[in-house]
Amino acid sequence: MLRILGKIQRLGIITEPLPRLDTPALTEIGEQLKAHIGERFGGSLAIREVDAGSCNGCELEIHALANPYYSIERYGVHFVASPRHADMLLVTGPVSRHMEEALRRTYAATPEPRLVIAVGACGADGGEFGASYASCGAVANVIPVDGVIRGCPPTPLDLMRGILEAIGKRSTAR
Amino acid sequence: MLNDIAFAFGFYQFARLREEWQRVSREAFGHRFMMDCIVPGGVAADLDQRFIAAMRDEARALRKLIGKLMAIINDLPSVADRVRGAGVLKPGQARALGCLGYVGRASGMDVDVRRDAPYPPYDHLTVKVPLHHYGDINARARTRLEEIAASFELIEALLAGLPTGSIRGAWTPPAAGAEGLGLVEGWRGEILSYVRFDAEGRIARFFPRDPSWTTWPALELLIHDNIVPDFPVCNKSVNGSYSGQDL
């Protein structure tokens, strides 16, 4: 236990306060995200991540949002283990035929108003897999989609930007 | 995996190390996962000289840090309680399924294409292949961690002996009806690719066999008699790919 505490103290806080790699800056996107979430979702946006046939590349970057550099929870975004607890679905992969029904059911289990974002090149348009006997292609071919985040895979900042855009669009539409 | 056993300290420590490595990858290769760097006939871009030293230093630093973290984690009974004896894939089951990669190697399957049928650059390197026999979550985690250590050694050896010269050879369109089989060791295990061309030089058939073909059925076996909260941990310790099997 002492070693854990020692390690924690030596490392300190590494969460990024300032931009390092990309523009617009992490904190800038984060603050906007927080403001929108405060206004539209009572300060808390619950996301259910659905892997509908992904290679896990997108999952790795979605997971990275939770690491101490991005620490997306500080802006009110958290990931939940059931669609019944979710405001938003982040769906990755071309939808494989095996996952088609599971995705429809997940969508049906998500309470309204629900937002769906298709993530990655495959989720956006089927990517290199396209549509075939094994693949339905884009997420939009199976369930209604509100936003798309492209990239193979999209970087954590792309993901934050995409989530922000989708919330922003929904805010202005109502 | 550490997240699934609610061991936040370990989860965040490793998450930060991964992010740091990914950032070096992005600078050196233009992609956080080094995707799109290998192209037919060679590689897409040469590695800039300054990154050779940077990556070597990063590899050494990471190796040391991971060693320290492992010493902490191995010391904790609450971690051991979740990963030892849970999600067991017996060596006989692994053999019957022909399990590959770390899932196989944690259950006594001593296979690695880089060592058993070496292709460049592994024909000039010594590839250490960790092997365990218990087949539980702990054995899979241990196998992967030992593989990380072995990979750092390979990275150092590769960086020290990078050849000079052209980075891409000429691409010759395949003859009509040509077919071929490729075998490489990916991080999940052996990846097999078969391709056949038609008379117009277009691809007629292509079949990639990801190691997930063998590891998903293994997951079905190893979750038997495990309690529900252990399922996510079992699942992560196997880490199969949906695309790899379904598409």
XYZ file of C-alpha atoms in Angstrom:
421
model
C 0.000 0.000 0.000
C 2.834 2.384 0.873
C 4.350 1.755 -2.528
C 1.069 2.684 -4.222
C 0.860 5.916 -2.256
C 4.502 6.670 -3.016
C 3.944 6.152 -6.722
C 0.839 8.347 -6.711
C 2.644 11.139 -4.912
C 5.715 11.041 -7.140
C 3.697 11.125 -10.359
C 1.363 13.949 -9.340
C -1.465 15.079 -11.618
C -0.879 14.724 -15.342
C -4.335 15.690 -16.609
C -3.738 18.206 -19.361
C -4.702 21.752 -18.572
C -3.359 23.119 -21.858
C -3.243 22.029 -25.507
C -0.325 19.846 -26.459
C -1.074 18.141 -29.746
C -4.206 19.355 -31.441
C -6.274 22.432 -31.970
C -8.880 23.353 -30.957
C -7.557 22.668 -27.524
C -8.688 19.854 -25.295
C -9.854 22.167 -22.545
C -11.702 24.384 -25.003
C -13.701 21.437 -26.352
C -14.075 20.108 -22.836
C -15.487 23.338 -21.451
C -17.994 23.621 -24.304
C -18.936 20.012 -23.759
C -19.451 20.649 -20.071
C -21.609 23.702 -20.773
C -23.829 21.810 -23.228
C -24.109 18.823 -20.911
C -25.001 21.133 -18.058
C -27.707 22.763 -20.119
C -29.194 19.738 -21.877
C -28.420 16.734 -19.663
C -28.458 18.097 -16.126
C -24.686 17.994 -15.937
C -24.338 14.311 -16.738
C -24.191 12.600 -20.129
C -24.358 8.804 -19.932
C -22.905 6.923 -22.898
C -23.306 3.276 -23.777
C -20.590 2.058 -26.120
C -21.716 -0.614 -28.585
C -19.195 -2.674 -30.521
C -21.241 -3.836 -33.494
C -18.377 -5.528 -35.364
C -15.330 -3.374 -34.763
C -11.641 -4.328 -34.860
C -11.351 -2.715 -31.372
C -9.274 0.185 -32.730
C -12.128 2.603 -32.006
C -12.642 0.975 -28.589
C -9.024 1.621 -27.677
C -9.431 5.325 -28.440
C -12.805 5.532 -26.680
C -11.141 3.933 -23.657
C -8.332 6.479 -23.921
C -10.916 9.214 -23.183
C -10.938 7.896 -19.621
C -7.160 8.049 -19.193
C -5.752 10.805 -16.980
C -4.650 12.933 -19.950
C -8.164 13.437 -21.347
C -10.133 12.506 -18.231
C -13.488 13.052 -19.948
C -15.437 12.454 -16.726
C -14.405 15.916 -15.545
C -16.734 17.329 -18.232
C -19.697 15.241 -17.115
C -19.365 12.373 -19.596
C -19.426 8.850 -18.247
C -19.733 5.400 -19.737
C -22.441 3.059 -18.489
C -22.865 -0.709 -18.657
C -26.468 -0.814 -19.890
C -28.359 1.005 -22.675
C -31.199 1.512 -20.182
C -28.980 3.967 -18.300
C -27.769 5.779 -21.419
C -28.510 9.121 -23.087
C -26.287 8.326 -26.027
C -25.060 5.294 -27.947
C -21.568 5.334 -29.439
C -21.646 2.591 -32.066
C -18.448 1.277 -33.681
C -17.659 -1.070 -36.529
C -19.489 -1.997 -39.669
C -22.540 -3.767 -38.275
C -21.840 -7.465 -38.690
C -24.892 -9.653 -39.414
C -24.274 -11.386 -36.092
C -24.582 -8.062 -34.261
C -27.472 -6.604 -36.289
C -30.265 -7.850 -34.016
C -28.270 -7.066 -30.857
C -27.806 -3.481 -32.065
C -31.540 -3.068 -32.834
C -32.412 -4.356 -29.364
C -29.842 -2.094 -27.722
C -31.362 0.869 -29.562
C -34.876 -0.162 -28.486
C -33.695 -0.457 -24.862
C -32.276 3.086 -24.800
C -34.761 5.595 -23.339
C -35.783 8.614 -25.421
C -34.589 11.189 -26.176
C -31.627 9.173 -27.320
C -28.683 10.179 -29.433
C -26.771 7.785 -31.665
C -23.270 8.461 -32.974
C -21.613 6.195 -35.536
C -17.893 6.049 -34.780
C -15.009 5.359 -37.147
C -14.621 4.811 -40.868
C -16.524 1.508 -40.622
C -19.406 2.902 -38.567
C -19.664 5.885 -40.939
C -19.920 4.010 -44.235
C -18.839 0.393 -43.757
C -15.150 1.246 -44.264
C -13.014 -1.399 -45.894
C -15.577 -4.098 -45.065
C -18.461 -2.417 -46.929
C -21.780 -4.259 -47.090
C -21.775 -7.976 -47.828
C -23.349 -11.286 -46.827
C -21.574 -10.869 -43.464
C -21.786 -7.104 -42.980
C -24.616 -4.549 -42.985
C -22.077 -1.750 -43.558
C -22.779 1.658 -41.996
C -24.535 1.917 -38.622
C -27.140 4.137 -40.348
C -28.209 1.077 -42.387
C -29.512 -0.521 -39.182
C -30.613 2.233 -36.753
C -31.179 6.028 -37.083
C -27.949 7.970 -36.590
C -27.650 11.567 -35.296
C -23.945 12.115 -35.834
C -20.851 10.576 -37.388
C -17.256 10.685 -36.118
C -14.886 9.642 -38.896
C -11.321 8.405 -38.606
C -9.567 5.058 -38.522
C -9.724 5.227 -35.612
C -10.763 8.766 -34.612
C -8.377 10.222 -32.014
C -9.677 10.936 -28.495
C -9.932 14.634 -29.422
C -11.903 13.789 -32.580
C -14.259 11.799 -30.380
C -14.744 14.667 -27.924
C -15.354 17.071 -30.790
C -17.877 14.679 -32.375
C -19.794 14.177 -29.145
C -19.902 17.955 -28.677
C -21.196 18.510 -32.222
C -23.923 15.904 -31.836
C -25.136 17.467 -28.576
C -24.925 20.941 -30.100
C -26.991 19.910 -33.104
C -29.649 18.395 -30.890
C -29.704 21.537 -28.708
C -30.312 23.868 -31.645
C -32.843 21.540 -33.276
C -35.264 21.883 -30.378
C -8.771 -5.728 -17.226
C -7.618 -3.837 -14.147
C -10.598 -1.539 -14.639
C -12.931 -4.545 -14.557
C -11.590 -5.631 -11.188
C -11.978 -2.025 -9.956
C -8.249 -1.600 -9.382
C -8.179 2.087 -10.327
C -4.531 2.688 -9.492
C -3.274 0.037 -11.919
C -5.783 1.005 -14.596
C -4.781 4.678 -14.623
C -1.061 3.981 -14.405
C -1.123 1.671 -17.417
C -3.556 3.947 -19.299
C -1.124 6.829 -18.950
C 1.828 4.742 -20.165
C -0.153 3.632 -23.206
C -1.128 7.220 -24.022
C 2.506 8.315 -23.828
C 3.605 5.493 -26.149
C 0.782 6.315 -28.585
C 1.865 9.938 -28.707
C 5.415 8.932 -29.625
C 3.952 6.633 -32.303
C 1.902 9.470 -33.708
C 4.912 11.741 -33.964
C 7.172 9.092 -35.448
C 4.698 7.311 -37.762
C 1.852 9.815 -38.179
C -0.660 7.455 -36.534
C -1.352 6.594 -32.909
C -1.551 2.868 -33.767
C 1.047 2.980 -36.568
C -1.653 2.072 -39.094
C -1.151 2.508 -42.863
C 2.641 2.333 -42.536
C 3.103 -0.955 -44.395
C 2.219 -0.792 -48.098
C 2.625 -3.315 -50.941
C 6.343 -3.543 -51.656
C 7.613 -1.784 -48.533
C 6.762 0.929 -46.036
C 5.005 4.272 -46.504
C 7.620 6.535 -44.919
C 11.136 6.356 -43.523
C 11.661 6.688 -39.774
C 13.173 10.075 -39.046
C 16.621 9.813 -37.443
C 15.635 11.772 -34.330
C 12.884 9.293 -33.482
C 15.302 6.366 -33.337
C 16.923 7.707 -30.160
C 13.579 8.974 -28.821
C 11.891 5.595 -29.235
C 14.839 3.747 -27.739
C 14.765 5.981 -24.652
C 10.985 5.681 -24.387
C 11.208 1.877 -24.658
C 13.826 1.711 -21.897
C 11.881 4.062 -19.629
C 8.629 2.148 -20.160
C 10.318 -1.158 -19.479
C 11.524 0.109 -16.125
C 8.181 1.679 -15.186
C 6.212 -1.436 -16.105
C 8.578 -3.521 -14.002
C 7.906 -1.290 -11.006
C 4.140 -1.387 -11.527
C 4.215 -5.144 -11.844
C 6.051 -5.436 -8.529
C 3.266 -3.420 -6.892
C 0.448 -5.364 -8.554
C 1.951 -8.790 -7.833
C 2.031 -7.837 -4.197
C -1.707 -7.282 -3.850
C -3.885 -10.135 -2.617
C -7.051 -8.339 -3.790
C -5.805 -8.482 -7.395
C -4.622 -12.083 -7.062
C -8.024 -13.045 -5.682
C -9.741 -11.930 -8.896
C -7.311 -13.250 -11.497
C -5.953 -16.514 -10.098
C -7.933 -19.644 -10.740
C -10.623 -17.715 -12.656
C -11.441 -18.213 -16.345
C -9.385 -21.371 -16.780
C -8.748 -22.709 -20.280
C -7.155 -26.113 -19.770
C -4.190 -27.026 -21.985
C -6.220 -29.898 -23.478
C -9.028 -27.490 -24.450
C -6.558 -25.020 -25.944
C -4.997 -27.814 -27.980
C -8.375 -29.068 -29.216
C -9.319 -25.563 -30.385
C -5.860 -24.853 -31.807
C -5.655 -21.665 -29.724
C -3.149 -19.059 -30.890
C -1.366 -16.064 -29.449
C -1.337 -15.233 -25.746
C -4.584 -17.161 -25.133
C -2.880 -20.342 -26.402
C 0.488 -19.551 -24.848
C -1.093 -19.090 -21.402
C -2.470 -22.650 -21.757
C 0.666 -24.440 -22.861
C 0.460 -23.889 -26.646
C 4.060 -23.094 -27.534
C 3.505 -21.396 -30.919
C 4.841 -18.189 -32.448
C 5.326 -17.752 -36.196
C 8.185 -15.300 -35.609
C 10.196 -18.079 -33.987
C 8.790 -21.204 -35.677
C 8.742 -20.013 -39.302
C 10.697 -16.749 -39.148
C 10.254 -14.146 -41.825
C 12.276 -10.917 -42.107
C 13.266 -9.230 -39.864
C 12.700 -11.991 -37.274
C 15.011 -14.413 -39.112
C 17.891 -12.335 -37.720
C 16.507 -11.890 -34.214
C 15.931 -14.057 -31.194
C 12.245 -13.980 -30.293
C 11.524 -14.907 -26.681
C 8.150 -16.627 -26.382
C 6.642 -16.633 -22.874
C 4.784 -19.815 -21.993
C 2.430 -20.665 -19.143
C 0.291 -23.666 -18.324
C -2.359 -22.665 -15.790
C -4.571 -21.062 -18.436
C -6.306 -18.729 -15.968
C -6.744 -14.949 -16.240
C -3.497 -14.489 -14.352
C -1.589 -16.648 -16.843
C -2.937 -14.658 -19.792
C -2.122 -11.328 -18.147
C 1.344 -12.589 -17.242
C 1.961 -13.866 -20.766
C 1.060 -10.486 -22.208
C 3.244 -8.598 -19.758
C 6.189 -10.860 -20.502
C 5.493 -10.322 -24.200
C 5.707 -6.566 -23.635
C 9.149 -7.031 -22.055
C 10.225 -9.274 -24.962
C 8.900 -6.696 -27.445
C 10.940 -3.922 -25.847
C 14.055 -6.038 -26.388
C 13.067 -6.553 -30.029
C 12.364 -2.837 -30.491
C 15.809 -1.976 -29.139
C 17.493 -4.557 -31.358
C 15.527 -3.385 -34.418
C 16.270 0.294 -33.784
C 19.969 -0.502 -33.425
C 20.117 -2.333 -36.745
C 17.845 -0.401 -39.092
C 19.026 -0.913 -42.684
C 19.615 2.053 -44.988
C 18.525 2.310 -48.607
C 15.237 2.275 -50.446
C 12.090 1.876 -48.355
C 9.899 0.525 -51.140
C 10.463 -1.955 -53.964
C 8.656 -1.984 -57.297
C 5.138 -3.413 -57.225
C 4.525 -6.086 -59.831
C 0.890 -6.874 -60.562
C 0.290 -10.585 -59.937
C -0.092 -13.037 -62.831
C -3.602 -14.124 -63.795
C -4.896 -16.818 -61.447
C -1.991 -16.363 -59.019
C -2.686 -17.336 -55.418
C -0.778 -17.039 -52.182
C -0.840 -17.663 -48.477
C 0.705 -15.360 -45.888
C 1.391 -16.076 -42.216
C 2.482 -13.430 -39.732
C 2.396 -13.151 -35.958
C 0.067 -10.324 -34.933
C -0.391 -9.170 -31.349
C -3.368 -11.528 -30.923
C -1.480 -14.395 -32.543
C -0.996 -15.955 -35.937
C -2.796 -14.175 -38.791
C -3.320 -16.186 -41.942
C -4.245 -14.526 -45.227
C -5.140 -16.289 -48.448
C -5.614 -14.425 -51.721
C -6.374 -15.514 -55.290
C -6.398 -13.285 -58.375
C -8.679 -13.685 -61.387
C -7.788 -13.438 -65.084
C -8.023 -9.601 -65.061
C -5.590 -9.314 -62.142
C -8.373 -8.427 -59.712
C -8.820 -10.156 -56.370
C -11.110 -13.163 -56.857
C -11.029 -14.565 -53.302
C -9.574 -13.254 -50.078
C -9.754 -14.919 -46.693
C -8.079 -13.519 -43.588
C -8.098 -15.831 -40.545
C -7.679 -13.722 -37.435
C -6.650 -15.572 -34.223
C -10.068 -14.553 -32.855
C -11.480 -17.528 -34.782
C -9.886 -19.719 -32.139
C -10.140 -17.428 -29.117
C -13.919 -16.730 -29.167
C -14.744 -20.439 -28.821
C -12.100 -20.546 -26.058
C -13.987 -17.797 -24.186
C -17.161 -19.910 -24.328
C -15.298 -22.743 -22.586
C -13.340 -20.762 -20.032
C -16.303 -18.815 -18.604
C -18.013 -22.025 -17.415
C -18.573 -22.098 -13.640
C -17.355 -18.506 -13.227
C -19.495 -15.973 -11.372
C -21.124 -13.169 -13.395
C -18.790 -10.371 -12.152
C -15.865 -12.412 -13.466
C -17.232 -12.452 -17.004
C -15.885 -9.010 -18.009
C -12.468 -9.925 -16.631
C -12.455 -13.255 -18.504
C -13.579 -11.443 -21.653
C -10.878 -8.772 -21.433
C -8.171 -11.329 -20.699
C -9.050 -13.004 -24.016
C -9.677 -9.746 -25.929
C -11.168 -11.213 -29.099
C -12.014 -9.140 -32.141
C -15.591 -8.962 -33.502
C -14.382 -8.060 -36.994
C -11.792 -10.817 -36.856
C -14.464 -13.481 -36.538
C -17.643 -12.078 -38.086
C -16.391 -10.348 -41.198
